[in-house]
């Protein structure tokens, strides 16, 4: 035990004197968590609070198009500004290029007339189907007319889909209103009362959003809740730079010769490194979670809600840390130079993070990647953390994520010991 | 009398190589000797040193340290010897005291013994004033002294030294050689290799010349100089190994 304790002391002393390594291990993930959470949070706010800047050029300016403007405003996702005249044909494009607006809608001339004509057409067809004679109503041919939507190319497809959805919803409201008005008038020979019209148009079934959590609460997860666990895992595995290099340094430096001539098993050195770096990963998690909980709200970001099962959180952190340390040692054992360990270590972590669902949500992965995803230890770490942070589960709920993680960790351990044996180090 | 080191019919070649680096080598080093192993580059000195310290495994022949076969007593024999490799074999980020504390623990000493040895050795090797300074800030001579201090932490009966004074100034060399002599007077067997033959002449009382993986001569320095009619080790060396490059 004294030998192990002395080795741990040695490893901690070396680690604490490596200022660059410490910065990389603690500052980098904190910066990442803050930046990514801020960016994602502002995206969230763009859609839900700040609204998307929308420019409307209404060539029609009659009653229906003005109704459409109001309906677009009511959708709630746009910050509307209008232009009344165009200086030239490229005016709208210029507005979008200068990012005055990310989206622009051009309502064509005669839009109102077209909507009214369509409403009458629909009413006439409906009444004909019901055998209600309305001879006075002349048949009107359907014509097509386009509302043009300009958008800035920076807008991602998911954004465009939501904008399109908002626009379609507004169009539907306006067109439905005039169809209802037209139908009522044909049937009753008088205008529809406002109260009835409002009732018909706005009497939609409300949609209530409920997050399905295992803990029974229904809080809606925010950017912090998604990002902080993900970047904590990334940080844990990024110890590969420090630990992988440390193993290579030990192999290449003269100290390995001395260690191998002393009556102590070299495995002690590896166990000590594991204990040291597992402690580092736990500290990383504590620091990042604390920042998420206490510093984020002061920065205007949503606070991190710590899972109620703190014991499970500690266990998951411990196993993630053990897996990260095992991975780093494995890299260090097989790398022949520090450059190899650093280069391969860093690239492999980014790749494992990408396929593991840290960069792209796992549900959005193509089916061909689903198998590869399951080979990434970061995927199981993330699933276990999400089980606690997002689904508010307990240890029992995340058991199926911990088991594969433990299997991968044990495999990495075996691989490292095999490498040490093959290189005649143990 | 038990030999400190006894090597019999030792063969060694690296895996996959047909070239024998050690070729049926036999050698014995008596307890209490100040034994020098010399030879040109590539003669097999470092390979031999790595074999007797257990760093390289051998498949044919026998190596015994104080009567214990290395192969079957790997952990036991590690307690008997210390090794001063040519490279600095410590952690540059740690101070001499921290390095000695760690390697002392690995050598099997307890906390009290470690502290006692640290105090003794830092004083003997004039490192007390830099006891807590990271070794990376040291001069080459100070690093050599740290390298030596760590190797003798557990007071080994045999001390293997692979070029222990390479790259140091005259003062440090005299201090190190002086300390090695004092260790030998207390009973430590010294097994030493170096290209610094004047220094070797001063330190060693028994000498072996190795070339192409085998011992070509082995006797007391006095006898060898007399037999080969040489007045120094350098002349003897050139006489036995020739003047051609060996790189």
mmCIF file of N, CA, C and O in Angstrom, chain B residues 50-94:
data_model
loop_
_atom_site.group_PDB
_atom_site.id
_atom_site.type_symbol
_atom_site.label_atom_id
_atom_site.label_comp_id
_atom_site.label_asym_id
_atom_site.label_seq_id
_atom_site.Cartn_x
_atom_site.Cartn_y
_atom_site.Cartn_z
ATOM 1 N N UNK B 50 22.323 -4.756 -19.388
ATOM 2 C CA UNK B 50 20.861 -4.949 -19.368
ATOM 3 C C UNK B 50 20.488 -6.386 -19.027
ATOM 4 O O UNK B 50 19.462 -6.633 -18.396
ATOM 5 N N UNK B 51 21.335 -7.325 -19.420
ATOM 6 C CA UNK B 51 21.055 -8.739 -19.103
ATOM 7 C C UNK B 51 21.263 -9.013 -17.619
ATOM 8 O O UNK B 51 20.434 -9.668 -16.982
ATOM 9 N N UNK B 52 22.352 -8.494 -17.055
ATOM 10 C CA UNK B 52 22.625 -8.794 -15.634
ATOM 11 C C UNK B 52 21.674 -8.049 -14.693
ATOM 12 O O UNK B 52 21.494 -8.448 -13.548
ATOM 13 N N UNK B 53 21.063 -6.968 -15.201
ATOM 14 C CA UNK B 53 20.099 -6.260 -14.340
ATOM 15 C C UNK B 53 18.669 -6.741 -14.601
ATOM 16 O O UNK B 53 17.722 -6.202 -14.026
ATOM 17 N N UNK B 54 18.531 -7.735 -15.481
ATOM 18 C CA UNK B 54 17.200 -8.311 -15.724
ATOM 19 C C UNK B 54 16.345 -7.506 -16.678
ATOM 20 O O UNK B 54 15.164 -7.798 -16.858
ATOM 21 N N UNK B 55 16.911 -6.472 -17.297
ATOM 22 C CA UNK B 55 16.116 -5.654 -18.226
ATOM 23 C C UNK B 55 15.876 -6.383 -19.540
ATOM 24 O O UNK B 55 14.892 -6.133 -20.219
ATOM 25 N N UNK B 56 16.794 -7.272 -19.886
ATOM 26 C CA UNK B 56 16.610 -8.088 -21.091
ATOM 27 C C UNK B 56 16.508 -9.552 -20.665
ATOM 28 O O UNK B 56 17.275 -9.997 -19.800
ATOM 29 N N UNK B 57 15.593 -10.284 -21.272
ATOM 30 C CA UNK B 57 15.488 -11.709 -20.911
ATOM 31 C C UNK B 57 16.489 -12.533 -21.728
ATOM 32 O O UNK B 57 16.757 -12.210 -22.879
ATOM 33 N N UNK B 58 17.047 -13.553 -21.111
ATOM 34 C CA UNK B 58 17.985 -14.424 -21.845
ATOM 35 C C UNK B 58 17.389 -15.824 -21.907
ATOM 36 O O UNK B 58 16.676 -16.252 -21.003
ATOM 37 N N UNK B 59 17.685 -16.513 -22.988
ATOM 38 C CA UNK B 59 17.102 -17.849 -23.131
ATOM 39 C C UNK B 59 18.141 -18.937 -22.942
ATOM 40 O O UNK B 59 17.828 -20.068 -22.577
ATOM 41 N N UNK B 60 19.398 -18.570 -23.163
ATOM 42 C CA UNK B 60 20.440 -19.603 -23.075
ATOM 43 C C UNK B 60 21.563 -19.149 -22.147
ATOM 44 O O UNK B 60 21.985 -17.988 -22.194
ATOM 45 N N UNK B 61 22.044 -20.068 -21.299
ATOM 46 C CA UNK B 61 23.108 -19.723 -20.356
ATOM 47 C C UNK B 61 22.553 -19.385 -18.990
ATOM 48 O O UNK B 61 21.368 -19.601 -18.722
ATOM 49 N N UNK B 62 23.442 -18.849 -18.139
ATOM 50 C CA UNK B 62 23.024 -18.598 -16.761
ATOM 51 C C UNK B 62 23.642 -17.295 -16.250
ATOM 52 O O UNK B 62 24.794 -16.985 -16.559
ATOM 53 N N UNK B 63 22.841 -16.554 -15.489
ATOM 54 C CA UNK B 63 23.371 -15.362 -14.797
ATOM 55 C C UNK B 63 22.933 -15.455 -13.341
ATOM 56 O O UNK B 63 21.745 -15.591 -13.053
ATOM 57 N N UNK B 64 23.917 -15.421 -12.453
ATOM 58 C CA UNK B 64 23.594 -15.457 -11.015
ATOM 59 C C UNK B 64 24.099 -14.183 -10.344
ATOM 60 O O UNK B 64 25.218 -13.742 -10.620
ATOM 61 N N UNK B 65 23.261 -13.624 -9.489
ATOM 62 C CA UNK B 65 23.690 -12.509 -8.643
ATOM 63 C C UNK B 65 23.685 -13.019 -7.210
ATOM 64 O O UNK B 65 22.644 -13.483 -6.729
ATOM 65 N N UNK B 66 24.827 -12.976 -6.581
ATOM 66 C CA UNK B 66 24.984 -13.464 -5.199
ATOM 67 C C UNK B 66 24.395 -14.885 -5.057
ATOM 68 O O UNK B 66 23.707 -15.203 -4.085
ATOM 69 N N UNK B 67 24.641 -15.693 -6.072
ATOM 70 C CA UNK B 67 24.223 -17.094 -6.038
ATOM 71 C C UNK B 67 22.778 -17.340 -6.465
ATOM 72 O O UNK B 67 22.313 -18.484 -6.443
ATOM 73 N N UNK B 68 22.054 -16.292 -6.844
ATOM 74 C CA UNK B 68 20.647 -16.455 -7.246
ATOM 75 C C UNK B 68 20.508 -16.294 -8.761
ATOM 76 O O UNK B 68 20.901 -15.250 -9.305
ATOM 77 N N UNK B 69 19.957 -17.334 -9.391
ATOM 78 C CA UNK B 69 19.720 -17.247 -10.825
ATOM 79 C C UNK B 69 18.673 -16.150 -11.096
ATOM 80 O O UNK B 69 17.600 -16.160 -10.486
ATOM 81 N N UNK B 70 19.001 -15.244 -12.000
ATOM 82 C CA UNK B 70 18.102 -14.099 -12.242
ATOM 83 C C UNK B 70 16.722 -14.554 -12.693
ATOM 84 O O UNK B 70 15.692 -14.079 -12.197
ATOM 85 N N UNK B 71 16.738 -15.487 -13.667
ATOM 86 C CA UNK B 71 15.492 -15.892 -14.313
ATOM 87 C C UNK B 71 14.436 -16.364 -13.304
ATOM 88 O O UNK B 71 13.266 -16.029 -13.416
ATOM 89 N N UNK B 72 14.888 -17.130 -12.305
ATOM 90 C CA UNK B 72 13.926 -17.707 -11.369
ATOM 91 C C UNK B 72 13.781 -16.893 -10.078
ATOM 92 O O UNK B 72 12.963 -17.227 -9.227
ATOM 93 N N UNK B 73 14.597 -15.853 -9.907
ATOM 94 C CA UNK B 73 14.514 -15.059 -8.664
ATOM 95 C C UNK B 73 14.431 -13.562 -8.972
ATOM 96 O O UNK B 73 15.063 -12.749 -8.307
ATOM 97 N N UNK B 74 13.659 -13.266 -9.991
ATOM 98 C CA UNK B 74 13.639 -11.891 -10.521
ATOM 99 C C UNK B 74 13.417 -10.834 -9.414
ATOM 100 O O UNK B 74 14.154 -9.860 -9.330
ATOM 101 N N UNK B 75 12.411 -11.043 -8.583
ATOM 102 C CA UNK B 75 12.112 -10.028 -7.566
ATOM 103 C C UNK B 75 13.134 -10.009 -6.448
ATOM 104 O O UNK B 75 13.482 -8.953 -5.936
ATOM 105 N N UNK B 76 13.620 -11.206 -6.095
ATOM 106 C CA UNK B 76 14.586 -11.299 -4.987
ATOM 107 C C UNK B 76 15.881 -10.564 -5.342
ATOM 108 O O UNK B 76 16.411 -9.795 -4.537
ATOM 109 N N UNK B 77 16.385 -10.814 -6.554
ATOM 110 C CA UNK B 77 17.686 -10.222 -6.911
ATOM 111 C C UNK B 77 17.606 -8.696 -7.065
ATOM 112 O O UNK B 77 18.611 -8.006 -6.917
ATOM 113 N N UNK B 78 16.395 -8.185 -7.331
ATOM 114 C CA UNK B 78 16.259 -6.728 -7.493
ATOM 115 C C UNK B 78 16.591 -5.984 -6.191
ATOM 116 O O UNK B 78 16.900 -4.793 -6.220
ATOM 117 N N UNK B 79 16.482 -6.709 -5.078
ATOM 118 C CA UNK B 79 16.792 -6.066 -3.792
ATOM 119 C C UNK B 79 18.305 -5.946 -3.573
ATOM 120 O O UNK B 79 18.760 -5.136 -2.783
ATOM 121 N N UNK B 80 19.076 -6.792 -4.314
ATOM 122 C CA UNK B 80 20.520 -6.838 -4.070
ATOM 123 C C UNK B 80 21.304 -5.759 -4.809
ATOM 124 O O UNK B 80 22.420 -5.450 -4.446
ATOM 125 N N UNK B 81 20.735 -5.293 -5.916
ATOM 126 C CA UNK B 81 21.562 -4.388 -6.724
ATOM 127 C C UNK B 81 20.899 -3.037 -6.962
ATOM 128 O O UNK B 81 19.681 -2.882 -6.853
ATOM 129 N N UNK B 82 21.758 -2.084 -7.286
ATOM 130 C CA UNK B 82 21.283 -0.777 -7.730
ATOM 131 C C UNK B 82 21.834 -0.547 -9.127
ATOM 132 O O UNK B 82 22.824 -1.167 -9.510
ATOM 133 N N UNK B 83 21.183 0.317 -9.872
ATOM 134 C CA UNK B 83 21.610 0.535 -11.252
ATOM 135 C C UNK B 83 21.645 2.034 -11.536
ATOM 136 O O UNK B 83 20.677 2.749 -11.276
ATOM 137 N N UNK B 84 22.779 2.493 -12.062
ATOM 138 C CA UNK B 84 22.890 3.884 -12.503
ATOM 139 C C UNK B 84 22.975 3.863 -14.034
ATOM 140 O O UNK B 84 24.044 3.649 -14.593
ATOM 141 N N UNK B 85 21.819 4.030 -14.695
ATOM 142 C CA UNK B 85 21.866 3.994 -16.162
ATOM 143 C C UNK B 85 22.557 5.240 -16.732
ATOM 144 O O UNK B 85 22.697 6.252 -16.032
ATOM 145 N N UNK B 86 22.943 5.129 -17.982
ATOM 146 C CA UNK B 86 23.615 6.255 -18.634
ATOM 147 C C UNK B 86 22.661 7.446 -18.755
ATOM 148 O O UNK B 86 23.056 8.587 -18.580
ATOM 149 N N UNK B 87 21.375 7.156 -19.050
ATOM 150 C CA UNK B 87 20.383 8.240 -19.151
ATOM 151 C C UNK B 87 19.929 8.651 -17.757
ATOM 152 O O UNK B 87 20.010 7.865 -16.814
ATOM 153 N N UNK B 88 19.433 9.892 -17.661
ATOM 154 C CA UNK B 88 18.885 10.331 -16.372
ATOM 155 C C UNK B 88 17.604 9.546 -16.101
ATOM 156 O O UNK B 88 16.640 9.643 -16.863
ATOM 157 N N UNK B 89 17.616 8.788 -15.027
ATOM 158 C CA UNK B 89 16.486 7.894 -14.756
ATOM 159 C C UNK B 89 15.694 8.376 -13.552
ATOM 160 O O UNK B 89 15.728 7.776 -12.479
ATOM 161 N N UNK B 90 15.063 9.507 -13.730
ATOM 162 C CA UNK B 90 14.222 10.059 -12.661
ATOM 163 C C UNK B 90 13.230 11.009 -13.299
ATOM 164 O O UNK B 90 13.247 11.209 -14.528
ATOM 165 N N UNK B 91 12.384 11.603 -12.469
ATOM 166 C CA UNK B 91 11.364 12.523 -12.971
ATOM 167 C C UNK B 91 11.884 13.949 -12.849
ATOM 168 O O UNK B 91 12.135 14.425 -11.740
ATOM 169 N N UNK B 92 12.030 14.587 -13.995
ATOM 170 C CA UNK B 92 12.621 15.935 -14.033
ATOM 171 C C UNK B 92 11.742 16.959 -13.310
ATOM 172 O O UNK B 92 12.239 17.961 -12.822
ATOM 173 N N UNK B 93 10.423 16.687 -13.247
ATOM 174 C CA UNK B 93 9.497 17.655 -12.618
ATOM 175 C C UNK B 93 9.599 17.624 -11.098
ATOM 176 O O UNK B 93 9.150 18.544 -10.415
ATOM 177 N N UNK B 94 10.181 16.539 -10.561
ATOM 178 C CA UNK B 94 10.246 16.384 -9.102
ATOM 179 C C UNK B 94 11.606 16.847 -8.569
ATOM 180 O O UNK B 94 12.591 16.888 -9.300
#
